[in-house]
Short mmCIF file of C-alpha atoms in Angstrom, two decimals:
data_model
loop_
_atom_site.label_atom_id
_atom_site.label_comp_id
_atom_site.label_asym_id
_atom_site.label_seq_id
_atom_site.Cartn_x
_atom_site.Cartn_y
_atom_site.Cartn_z
CA UNK A 1 93.15 107.98 95.95
CA UNK A 2 92.94 105.77 99.07
CA UNK A 3 92.08 106.75 102.55
CA UNK A 4 94.08 105.18 105.12
CA UNK A 5 92.76 104.09 108.48
CA UNK A 6 95.49 103.33 110.93
CA UNK A 7 94.45 101.23 114.03
CA UNK A 8 96.75 102.67 116.53
CA UNK A 9 95.85 99.96 119.32
CA UNK A 10 94.40 96.86 117.77
CA UNK A 11 91.73 95.75 120.37
CA UNK A 12 92.42 92.00 121.24
CA UNK A 13 95.81 90.30 121.84
CA UNK A 14 98.34 92.84 120.23
CA UNK A 15 99.71 96.08 121.95
CA UNK A 16 101.13 98.75 119.80
CA UNK A 17 104.90 98.80 120.17
CA UNK A 18 105.05 102.53 119.48
CA UNK A 19 108.42 102.68 121.33
CA UNK A 20 109.92 99.53 120.06
CA UNK A 21 112.50 99.82 117.26
CA UNK A 22 113.05 97.45 114.13
CA UNK A 23 116.74 96.95 115.44
CA UNK A 24 118.10 97.33 118.86
CA UNK A 25 120.29 100.24 117.70
CA UNK A 26 120.21 104.13 118.32
CA UNK A 27 118.64 106.08 115.09
CA UNK A 28 116.47 103.25 114.01
CA UNK A 29 112.94 103.92 113.64
CA UNK A 30 110.13 102.29 115.73
CA UNK A 31 107.64 100.02 114.18
CA UNK A 32 104.92 102.96 114.35
CA UNK A 33 107.19 105.54 112.74
CA UNK A 34 108.33 103.25 109.70
CA UNK A 35 104.65 102.47 109.18
CA UNK A 36 103.75 106.10 109.36
CA UNK A 37 106.33 106.93 106.67
CA UNK A 38 105.36 104.28 104.40
CA UNK A 39 101.62 105.32 104.68
CA UNK A 40 102.27 109.00 104.25
CA UNK A 41 103.00 108.55 100.69
CA UNK A 42 99.47 107.29 100.30
CA UNK A 43 97.62 109.56 102.25
CA UNK A 44 99.15 112.40 104.06
CA UNK A 45 96.21 113.03 106.39
CA UNK A 46 95.49 109.38 107.42
CA UNK A 47 92.83 108.56 109.91
CA UNK A 48 94.13 107.31 113.06
CA UNK A 49 92.05 105.33 115.79
CA UNK A 50 93.51 105.08 119.06
CA UNK A 51 91.34 102.90 121.33
CA UNK A 52 91.66 99.54 123.12
CA UNK A 53 87.95 99.34 123.59
CA UNK A 54 86.28 97.17 120.72
CA UNK A 55 83.02 99.25 120.85
CA UNK A 56 84.81 102.51 120.69
CA UNK A 57 87.18 101.52 117.90
CA UNK A 58 84.32 99.90 115.71
CA UNK A 59 82.28 103.19 116.15
CA UNK A 60 85.26 105.30 115.31
CA UNK A 61 85.90 103.05 112.05
CA UNK A 62 82.22 103.48 111.15
CA UNK A 63 82.49 107.25 111.37
CA UNK A 64 85.61 107.24 109.17
CA UNK A 65 83.70 104.93 106.58
CA UNK A 66 80.58 106.94 106.43
CA UNK A 67 82.61 109.97 105.47
CA UNK A 68 84.60 108.38 102.84
CA UNK A 69 84.52 109.12 99.20
CA UNK A 70 87.40 107.07 98.26
CA UNK A 71 88.65 103.68 99.11
CA UNK A 72 89.72 102.70 102.60
CA UNK A 73 93.14 100.69 103.48
CA UNK A 74 92.76 99.55 107.20
CA UNK A 75 96.06 98.46 109.03
CA UNK A 76 97.06 97.93 112.44
CA UNK A 77 99.81 100.12 113.62
CA UNK A 78 102.18 97.38 115.01
CA UNK A 79 102.49 96.09 111.43
CA UNK A 80 105.87 95.24 109.97
CA UNK A 81 105.14 95.12 106.26
CA UNK A 82 106.97 95.38 102.92
CA UNK A 83 105.89 98.62 100.75
CA UNK A 84 105.43 96.31 97.88
CA UNK A 85 102.71 94.33 99.84
CA UNK A 86 100.77 97.56 100.82
CA UNK A 87 100.86 98.76 97.15
CA UNK A 88 99.45 95.29 95.81
CA UNK A 89 96.72 95.11 98.46
CA UNK A 90 95.60 98.89 97.66
CA UNK A 91 95.53 98.32 93.71
CA UNK A 92 93.25 95.54 94.28
CA UNK A 93 89.98 95.80 91.86
CA UNK A 94 87.96 93.71 94.55
CA UNK A 95 85.14 95.32 96.48
CA UNK A 96 87.05 94.09 99.57
CA UNK A 97 90.29 92.25 99.96
CA UNK A 98 91.90 91.00 103.27
CA UNK A 99 95.49 89.48 103.87
CA UNK A 100 95.27 85.96 105.05
CA UNK A 101 97.51 83.35 106.35
CA UNK A 102 95.99 80.01 105.65
CA UNK A 103 96.17 76.67 107.63
CA UNK A 104 95.58 73.91 105.16
CA UNK A 105 93.20 71.10 105.92
CA UNK A 106 93.76 67.41 105.14
CA UNK A 107 91.04 65.57 103.11
CA UNK A 108 89.32 68.78 101.64
CA UNK A 109 89.30 69.18 97.63
CA UNK A 110 89.98 72.29 95.81
CA UNK A 111 86.47 72.60 94.81
CA UNK A 112 85.22 72.28 98.26
CA UNK A 113 87.51 74.68 99.47
CA UNK A 114 86.43 77.15 97.05
CA UNK A 115 82.78 76.93 97.90
CA UNK A 116 83.15 76.20 101.44
CA UNK A 117 81.19 73.11 101.08
CA UNK A 118 83.36 70.30 102.43
CA UNK A 119 80.89 69.06 105.26
CA UNK A 120 77.83 70.74 106.90
CA UNK A 121 77.48 68.24 109.40
CA UNK A 122 77.04 69.91 113.02
CA UNK A 123 79.95 68.02 114.32
CA UNK A 124 82.41 69.71 112.26
CA UNK A 125 81.54 73.06 113.68
CA UNK A 126 83.59 74.45 116.48
CA UNK A 127 81.88 73.95 119.64
CA UNK A 128 81.97 77.11 121.57
CA UNK A 129 84.16 77.26 124.63
CA UNK A 130 85.80 73.96 123.61
CA UNK A 131 89.46 74.42 123.27
CA UNK A 132 90.38 71.42 120.93
CA UNK A 133 93.09 72.19 118.41
CA UNK A 134 91.74 69.92 116.12
CA UNK A 135 88.48 71.89 115.60
CA UNK A 136 90.03 75.07 114.78
CA UNK A 137 91.12 76.79 118.24
CA UNK A 138 94.85 76.61 117.49
CA UNK A 139 96.53 79.48 116.48
CA UNK A 140 98.38 81.28 113.46
CA UNK A 141 100.48 84.31 113.87
CA UNK A 142 99.18 84.60 117.46
CA UNK A 143 95.56 84.76 116.16
CA UNK A 144 92.81 82.22 116.94
CA UNK A 145 92.05 80.18 113.82
CA UNK A 146 88.37 81.42 113.37
CA UNK A 147 88.27 82.26 109.61
CA UNK A 148 87.19 79.78 106.73
CA UNK A 149 88.41 80.62 103.42
CA UNK A 150 87.93 79.24 99.81
CA UNK A 151 90.10 79.50 96.85
CA UNK A 152 89.39 83.20 96.27
CA UNK A 153 87.17 84.67 99.07
CA UNK A 154 86.42 84.39 102.83
CA UNK A 155 83.53 81.80 103.35
CA UNK A 156 82.71 82.34 106.89
CA UNK A 157 84.14 83.98 110.00
CA UNK A 158 83.66 83.12 113.69
CA UNK A 159 84.35 84.72 117.03
CA UNK A 160 84.83 83.42 120.40
CA UNK A 161 80.94 82.99 120.80
CA UNK A 162 80.09 82.14 117.08
CA UNK A 163 80.85 78.96 115.58
CA UNK A 164 82.44 78.57 112.29
CA UNK A 165 82.79 75.23 110.19
CA UNK A 166 86.06 74.02 109.62
CA UNK A 167 88.24 77.20 110.07
CA UNK A 168 91.63 77.05 108.25
CA UNK A 169 92.90 80.64 108.33
CA UNK A 170 93.31 83.88 110.09
CA UNK A 171 92.85 87.76 108.80
CA UNK A 172 96.27 89.10 109.48
CA UNK A 173 95.45 92.78 109.60
CA UNK A 174 95.63 94.81 106.24
CA UNK A 175 92.18 95.16 104.53
CA UNK A 176 91.10 97.14 101.46
CA UNK A 177 87.57 98.37 101.11
CA UNK A 178 86.25 99.94 97.84
CA UNK A 179 84.41 102.99 98.21
CA UNK A 180 81.24 101.35 96.93
CA UNK A 181 81.39 99.15 100.15
CA UNK A 182 82.13 102.00 102.53
CA UNK A 183 78.50 102.43 103.56
CA UNK A 184 78.13 98.70 104.46
CA UNK A 185 81.24 98.85 106.52
CA UNK A 186 80.02 101.72 108.37
CA UNK A 187 76.53 99.98 109.25
CA UNK A 188 78.37 96.81 110.05
CA UNK A 189 80.94 98.50 112.34
CA UNK A 190 77.91 100.23 114.26
CA UNK A 191 76.14 97.02 114.43
CA UNK A 192 79.08 95.16 115.81
CA UNK A 193 79.66 97.80 118.06
CA UNK A 194 76.17 97.21 119.59
CA UNK A 195 76.94 93.72 120.29
CA UNK A 196 80.54 94.00 121.57
CA UNK A 197 79.72 92.19 124.79
CA UNK A 198 79.25 89.05 122.90
CA UNK A 199 83.00 88.91 121.91
CA UNK A 200 85.88 87.54 123.51
CA UNK A 201 89.01 89.11 124.85
CA UNK A 202 90.98 87.47 122.09
CA UNK A 203 88.71 88.57 119.29
CA UNK A 204 90.62 90.52 116.85
CA UNK A 205 89.13 93.85 115.53
CA UNK A 206 90.01 93.08 111.78
CA UNK A 207 88.68 89.51 112.08
CA UNK A 208 85.53 91.17 113.57
CA UNK A 209 85.08 93.37 110.96
CA UNK A 210 85.50 90.55 108.20
CA UNK A 211 83.00 88.56 110.10
CA UNK A 212 80.43 91.26 110.23
CA UNK A 213 81.17 91.99 106.38
CA UNK A 214 80.54 88.39 105.37
CA UNK A 215 77.73 88.01 107.06
CA UNK A 216 76.08 91.26 105.41
CA UNK A 217 76.77 89.52 102.07
CA UNK A 218 80.18 91.29 100.99
CA UNK A 219 82.56 89.43 99.07
CA UNK A 220 85.94 89.73 100.88
CA UNK A 221 88.63 88.41 98.40
CA UNK A 222 91.71 86.94 100.02
CA UNK A 223 95.60 87.49 99.42
CA UNK A 224 98.40 85.65 101.02
CA UNK A 225 101.62 86.93 101.72
CA UNK A 226 103.57 85.02 99.04
CA UNK A 227 106.91 86.38 98.51
CA UNK A 228 106.48 89.64 100.67
CA UNK A 229 106.68 90.00 104.56
CA UNK A 230 103.93 90.91 106.90
CA UNK A 231 103.70 90.42 110.75
CA UNK A 232 102.04 92.15 113.57
CA UNK A 233 104.73 92.65 116.52
CA UNK A 234 104.26 93.14 120.17
CA UNK A 235 107.83 92.56 121.70
CA UNK A 236 111.31 93.52 120.92
CA UNK A 237 112.08 89.97 120.34
CA UNK A 238 109.32 89.52 117.95
CA UNK A 239 110.53 92.78 116.23
CA UNK A 240 114.03 91.64 116.07
CA UNK A 241 112.83 88.19 114.33
CA UNK A 242 110.65 90.00 111.84
CA UNK A 243 113.42 92.71 110.94
CA UNK A 244 115.74 89.73 110.29
CA UNK A 245 113.20 87.68 108.39
CA UNK A 246 112.27 90.70 106.07
CA UNK A 247 115.87 91.78 105.54
CA UNK A 248 116.34 87.99 104.01
CA UNK A 249 113.50 88.50 101.51
CA UNK A 250 114.22 89.99 98.04
CA UNK A 251 111.49 92.75 97.71
CA UNK A 252 112.72 94.18 94.68
CA UNK A 253 112.61 90.63 92.95
CA UNK A 254 109.03 90.21 94.26
CA UNK A 255 108.07 93.61 92.82
CA UNK A 256 109.68 92.69 89.64
CA UNK A 257 108.05 89.24 89.11
CA UNK A 258 104.70 91.22 90.08
CA UNK A 259 105.21 93.60 87.20
CA UNK A 260 104.44 90.59 84.81
CA UNK A 261 100.99 90.02 84.07
CA UNK A 262 99.77 86.77 85.51
CA UNK A 263 97.06 86.05 82.91
CA UNK A 264 99.02 86.28 79.60
CA UNK A 265 98.89 83.70 76.76
CA UNK A 266 101.20 80.78 76.19
CA UNK A 267 103.45 82.26 73.93
CA UNK A 268 103.90 85.55 76.01
CA UNK A 269 104.37 83.48 79.15
CA UNK A 270 107.01 80.87 78.16
CA UNK A 271 109.03 83.03 75.09
CA UNK A 272 108.66 86.50 76.31
CA UNK A 273 108.09 87.07 80.15
CA UNK A 274 110.72 84.82 81.08
CA UNK A 275 113.29 87.39 80.52
CA UNK A 276 111.48 90.69 79.35
CA UNK A 277 111.16 91.48 82.99
CA UNK A 278 114.86 91.87 83.31
CA UNK A 279 114.94 94.34 80.45
CA UNK A 280 112.05 96.25 82.10
CA UNK A 281 114.04 96.68 85.39
CA UNK A 282 117.04 97.62 83.35
CA UNK A 283 115.06 100.17 81.43
CA UNK A 284 113.45 101.50 84.62
CA UNK A 285 116.60 102.03 86.57
CA UNK A 286 118.05 104.17 83.60
CA UNK A 287 115.06 106.33 83.71
CA UNK A 288 113.18 105.10 80.42
CA UNK A 289 109.73 105.85 80.74
CA UNK A 290 106.77 103.35 79.32
CA UNK A 291 105.92 105.77 76.45
CA UNK A 292 109.63 105.81 75.41
CA UNK A 293 109.63 101.83 75.67
CA UNK A 294 106.45 101.69 73.45
CA UNK A 295 108.25 104.18 70.86
CA UNK A 296 111.06 101.63 70.51
CA UNK A 297 108.24 98.83 69.98
CA UNK A 298 106.58 100.86 67.21
CA UNK A 299 110.20 101.52 65.59
CA UNK A 300 110.64 97.78 65.53
CA UNK A 301 107.28 97.07 64.00
CA UNK A 302 107.54 99.45 61.18
CA UNK A 303 111.11 98.02 60.39
CA UNK A 304 109.76 94.56 60.40
CA UNK A 305 107.11 95.78 57.88
CA UNK A 306 109.92 97.37 55.77
CA UNK A 307 111.74 94.19 55.63
CA UNK A 308 108.61 92.27 54.65
CA UNK A 309 107.93 94.74 51.83
CA UNK A 310 111.28 93.85 50.08
CA UNK A 311 109.90 90.19 49.51
CA UNK A 312 113.30 88.55 49.70
CA UNK A 313 114.01 85.50 52.03
CA UNK A 314 116.77 87.20 53.87
CA UNK A 315 114.75 90.14 54.69
CA UNK A 316 111.67 88.01 55.47
CA UNK A 317 113.71 86.06 58.27
CA UNK A 318 114.94 89.51 59.50
CA UNK A 319 111.37 90.76 59.58
CA UNK A 320 110.24 87.78 61.55
CA UNK A 321 112.79 88.45 64.07
CA UNK A 322 112.13 92.29 64.25
CA UNK A 323 108.26 91.66 64.58
CA UNK A 324 109.02 89.24 67.51
CA UNK A 325 111.21 91.72 69.42
CA UNK A 326 108.51 94.45 68.40
CA UNK A 327 106.15 92.34 70.52
CA UNK A 328 108.99 91.83 73.47
CA UNK A 329 108.93 95.71 73.92
CA UNK A 330 105.53 95.85 73.68
CA UNK A 331 105.39 93.65 76.81
CA UNK A 332 108.29 95.49 78.26
CA UNK A 333 106.49 98.84 78.36
CA UNK A 334 103.76 97.43 80.62
CA UNK A 335 106.31 95.98 82.77
CA UNK A 336 108.19 99.24 83.21
CA UNK A 337 104.99 100.91 84.04
CA UNK A 338 104.11 98.53 86.86
CA UNK A 339 107.58 98.05 88.12
CA UNK A 340 108.32 101.70 88.25
CA UNK A 341 104.45 102.61 88.80
CA UNK A 342 104.31 105.03 86.11
CA UNK A 343 100.85 104.81 84.73
CA UNK A 344 99.04 107.47 82.87
CA UNK A 345 96.09 107.71 80.36
CA UNK A 346 98.33 108.84 77.33
CA UNK A 347 100.33 105.86 77.66
CA UNK A 348 97.65 103.27 77.79
CA UNK A 349 95.92 104.85 74.97
CA UNK A 350 99.36 104.90 73.01
CA UNK A 351 99.93 101.25 73.65
CA UNK A 352 96.46 100.11 72.61
CA UNK A 353 96.36 102.25 69.60
CA UNK A 354 99.96 101.53 68.33
CA UNK A 355 99.53 97.68 69.04
CA UNK A 356 96.79 97.80 66.09
CA UNK A 357 99.12 99.99 64.18
CA UNK A 358 102.05 97.77 64.20
CA UNK A 359 99.89 94.57 63.36
CA UNK A 360 98.23 96.50 60.30
CA UNK A 361 101.41 98.05 58.98
CA UNK A 362 102.94 94.51 59.03
CA UNK A 363 99.97 93.07 56.95
CA UNK A 364 100.63 96.03 54.30
CA UNK A 365 104.28 95.12 54.17
CA UNK A 366 103.72 91.52 53.73
CA UNK A 367 101.41 92.30 50.82
CA UNK A 368 103.77 94.68 49.22
CA UNK A 369 106.53 92.26 49.46
CA UNK A 370 104.41 89.41 47.67
CA UNK A 371 103.49 91.99 44.87
CA UNK A 372 107.08 93.29 44.40
CA UNK A 373 108.30 89.65 44.10
CA UNK A 374 106.25 88.92 41.00
CA UNK A 375 103.51 86.80 42.59
CA UNK A 376 100.46 88.94 41.67
CA UNK A 377 98.46 91.21 43.52
CA UNK A 378 95.49 88.93 44.54
CA UNK A 379 97.19 88.71 48.06
CA UNK A 380 95.44 91.90 48.90
CA UNK A 381 92.34 90.09 49.02
CA UNK A 382 93.67 88.00 51.94
CA UNK A 383 95.27 91.01 53.48
CA UNK A 384 91.87 92.78 53.86
CA UNK A 385 90.42 89.78 54.97
CA UNK A 386 92.78 89.27 57.80
CA UNK A 387 92.60 92.97 58.27
CA UNK A 388 89.00 93.29 58.57
CA UNK A 389 88.71 90.20 60.61
CA UNK A 390 91.08 91.56 63.22
CA UNK A 391 89.22 94.69 63.20
CA UNK A 392 85.83 93.38 63.71
CA UNK A 393 87.20 91.26 66.81
CA UNK A 394 88.70 94.13 68.36
CA UNK A 395 85.41 96.14 67.84
CA UNK A 396 83.47 93.26 69.46
CA UNK A 397 85.98 93.09 72.33
CA UNK A 398 85.71 96.75 73.09
CA UNK A 399 81.95 97.04 72.70
CA UNK A 400 81.31 93.82 75.04
CA UNK A 401 83.64 95.19 77.80
CA UNK A 402 81.87 98.47 77.78
CA UNK A 403 78.45 96.82 77.74
CA UNK A 404 79.34 94.39 80.49
CA UNK A 405 80.65 97.22 82.90
CA UNK A 406 77.66 99.31 82.41
CA UNK A 407 74.85 96.44 82.70
CA UNK A 408 76.74 94.11 84.80
CA UNK A 409 74.23 93.52 87.93
CA UNK A 410 75.97 92.29 91.08
CA UNK A 411 75.32 88.81 92.22
CA UNK A 412 74.85 89.14 95.83
CA UNK A 413 76.05 86.77 98.30
CA UNK A 414 73.78 85.08 101.01
CA UNK A 415 73.41 86.80 104.25
CA UNK A 416 72.74 85.95 108.00
CA UNK A 417 72.14 87.70 111.06
CA UNK A 418 75.28 88.78 113.16
CA UNK A 419 73.78 87.51 116.28
CA UNK A 420 73.43 83.73 114.78
CA UNK A 421 75.40 81.51 116.97
CA UNK A 422 76.95 79.79 114.03
CA UNK A 423 77.30 79.56 110.36
CA UNK A 424 74.75 77.09 109.60
CA UNK A 425 72.18 79.25 107.80
CA UNK A 426 75.07 80.71 105.54
CA UNK A 427 76.58 77.71 104.39
CA UNK A 428 73.08 76.24 103.60
CA UNK A 429 72.53 79.23 101.54
CA UNK A 430 75.86 78.73 99.87
CA UNK A 431 74.93 75.43 99.07
CA UNK A 432 71.47 76.43 97.40
CA UNK A 433 73.29 79.00 95.64
CA UNK A 434 75.92 76.58 94.31
CA UNK A 435 72.75 74.16 92.97
CA UNK A 436 71.17 77.34 91.26
CA UNK A 437 74.54 78.38 89.72
CA UNK A 438 75.25 74.87 88.15
CA UNK A 439 71.95 74.68 86.11
CA UNK A 440 71.13 75.42 82.53
CA UNK A 441 73.95 77.85 80.60
CA UNK A 442 75.35 79.02 83.65
CA UNK A 443 76.13 75.49 84.87
CA UNK A 444 77.95 74.87 81.27
CA UNK A 445 80.05 78.07 81.99
CA UNK A 446 80.77 76.83 85.22
CA UNK A 447 82.13 73.47 84.06
CA UNK A 448 84.12 74.87 81.44
CA UNK A 449 85.60 77.32 83.95
CA UNK A 450 86.47 74.67 86.23
CA UNK A 451 88.20 72.55 83.39
CA UNK A 452 90.96 75.19 83.54
CA UNK A 453 92.37 73.48 86.32
CA UNK A 454 93.93 71.03 83.89
CA UNK A 455 96.93 72.69 82.39
CA UNK A 456 96.21 71.57 79.09
CA UNK A 457 92.75 72.79 79.00
CA UNK A 458 94.04 76.20 80.58
CA UNK A 459 96.68 76.72 77.86
CA UNK A 460 94.34 75.71 74.99
CA UNK A 461 91.62 78.09 76.15
CA UNK A 462 94.33 80.81 76.14
CA UNK A 463 95.89 80.04 72.81
CA UNK A 464 92.51 79.65 70.98
CA UNK A 465 91.25 83.18 71.55
CA UNK A 466 94.47 84.07 69.35
CA UNK A 467 95.75 86.82 71.59
CA UNK A 468 98.31 89.21 70.31
CA UNK A 469 101.44 87.12 71.44
CA UNK A 470 100.11 84.21 69.49
CA UNK A 471 99.16 86.44 66.48
CA UNK A 472 102.67 88.12 66.38
CA UNK A 473 104.41 84.53 66.94
CA UNK A 474 102.22 83.46 63.92
CA UNK A 475 103.29 86.46 61.70
CA UNK A 476 107.03 85.80 62.61
CA UNK A 477 107.15 82.11 62.21
CA UNK A 478 105.14 81.76 59.08
CA UNK A 479 106.80 84.84 57.38
CA UNK A 480 110.19 83.68 58.06
CA UNK A 481 109.60 80.07 56.99
CA UNK A 482 107.22 80.38 54.16
CA UNK A 483 105.57 83.21 52.58
CA UNK A 484 102.81 85.98 52.91
CA UNK A 485 100.13 83.85 51.51
CA UNK A 486 100.56 81.30 54.25
CA UNK A 487 100.74 84.02 56.96
CA UNK A 488 97.32 85.62 56.02
CA UNK A 489 95.80 82.30 55.68
CA UNK A 490 96.84 81.30 58.96
CA UNK A 491 95.64 84.58 60.46
CA UNK A 492 92.18 84.14 58.72
CA UNK A 493 91.62 80.56 59.71
CA UNK A 494 92.69 80.99 63.42
CA UNK A 495 91.26 84.41 63.68
CA UNK A 496 88.01 82.95 62.46
CA UNK A 497 88.02 80.17 65.02
CA UNK A 498 88.85 82.75 67.90
CA UNK A 499 86.04 84.92 66.84
CA UNK A 500 83.52 82.20 67.00
CA UNK A 501 84.80 80.80 70.24
CA UNK A 502 84.67 84.25 71.80
CA UNK A 503 81.18 85.31 70.35
CA UNK A 504 79.74 82.12 71.61
CA UNK A 505 80.90 82.49 74.95
CA UNK A 506 80.02 86.22 75.25
CA UNK A 507 76.59 85.26 73.85
CA UNK A 508 76.23 82.67 76.53
CA UNK A 509 77.36 85.06 79.27
CA UNK A 510 74.92 87.73 78.02
CA UNK A 511 71.94 85.22 78.45
CA UNK A 512 72.87 83.99 82.10
#
């Protein structure tokens, strides 16, 4: 459950256009009415903060945060936004996430952007009250550029009277805060309210909230609009432009693309997900549930095992094709769930359980086919070795995940007083933190992580762990072209390399 907080009148340059309509035609909803209908499905009793005074609004937001027992979604009332973008922001697993619009800077590397360490020289900070667009006082989406973001999070935020080094973005408005950060949000808003006289007339409430959270050590993740629409509007002309632009964007296509997991393996990415999303949309539009798609995948997996059990070459080829499509539908069930937003504990359990069932029944089918072809029964040794190795890998994956979630200690970010005139102390603390994290085992892990920016290394790391897509591909190809012995030898050798790689990485991560 998510608690929605609607900013009825966002302090700063925006004025809530409650009487302005998305199109200058009778019967069309106002901006506020449309947003209310979008949010009601999330939280029928959402909180509304109606105040043009910064201090009063901050204290009201603090009151809501103090009483919150669920995640918070904060959004200005004068927002024109796609439903899918609201959904994606509110489903974030980060402790805090803000929608941003970036203004790329020339001459700053990706690593510098990620760590906010491009240059700490004083001349790069915004001189307060100096309106030079080259040093960050230009505007994006009508908001002053006073936010510094890296690759994945907000690094620093300024105000009219708080300098920030090389700002390159603005906070657009919508923000998601996890329940665990709600107490920090409440305390931050009260602290900001007490110093409201230090902010300028063009300081936006949402940027002030992020300013306080970042200085209080909260990691605020970032998300861009990408293929979805968001804009704050104040005039009928802006509303008309927003309506026309949003109408020209394919929200359903964006929703479909986002139904595909972005961190899949090489085989899944290039040989399944390129078209499986369209099967998922077809299935969802015809009312098929994810569990029904899972059942199709199970049937195809069992049929593949039956084909392999014959031992005949034509049936081995057919089995290879069937196990491939069993995996395709294994991907489709998750994509249907994400596209149709139909999630359930039963579905997740069935998907995880029967992935193993399909794999192991195929092992049995391959071994039976080898025996009935008169090749002897020593194949069972290889089959049991492959099954045992994969079972141990699944056990290690499960146990490490549980231990990591239970014992993972937060690594807090540096803090700096809200009344500090600039972000010098914060950036110096980030520099020290970066040096500390680049030493010893932590440094080795960080170097290996950074190596992933090279595509060859990225896909090599994905493939070496032998994920389910690569395993099913290996079974399909080797069984169709060779025989069961080659299939099991491939599974045992590749699986052993994968086990050694993942075990080494997890031991190293456990020690840092």
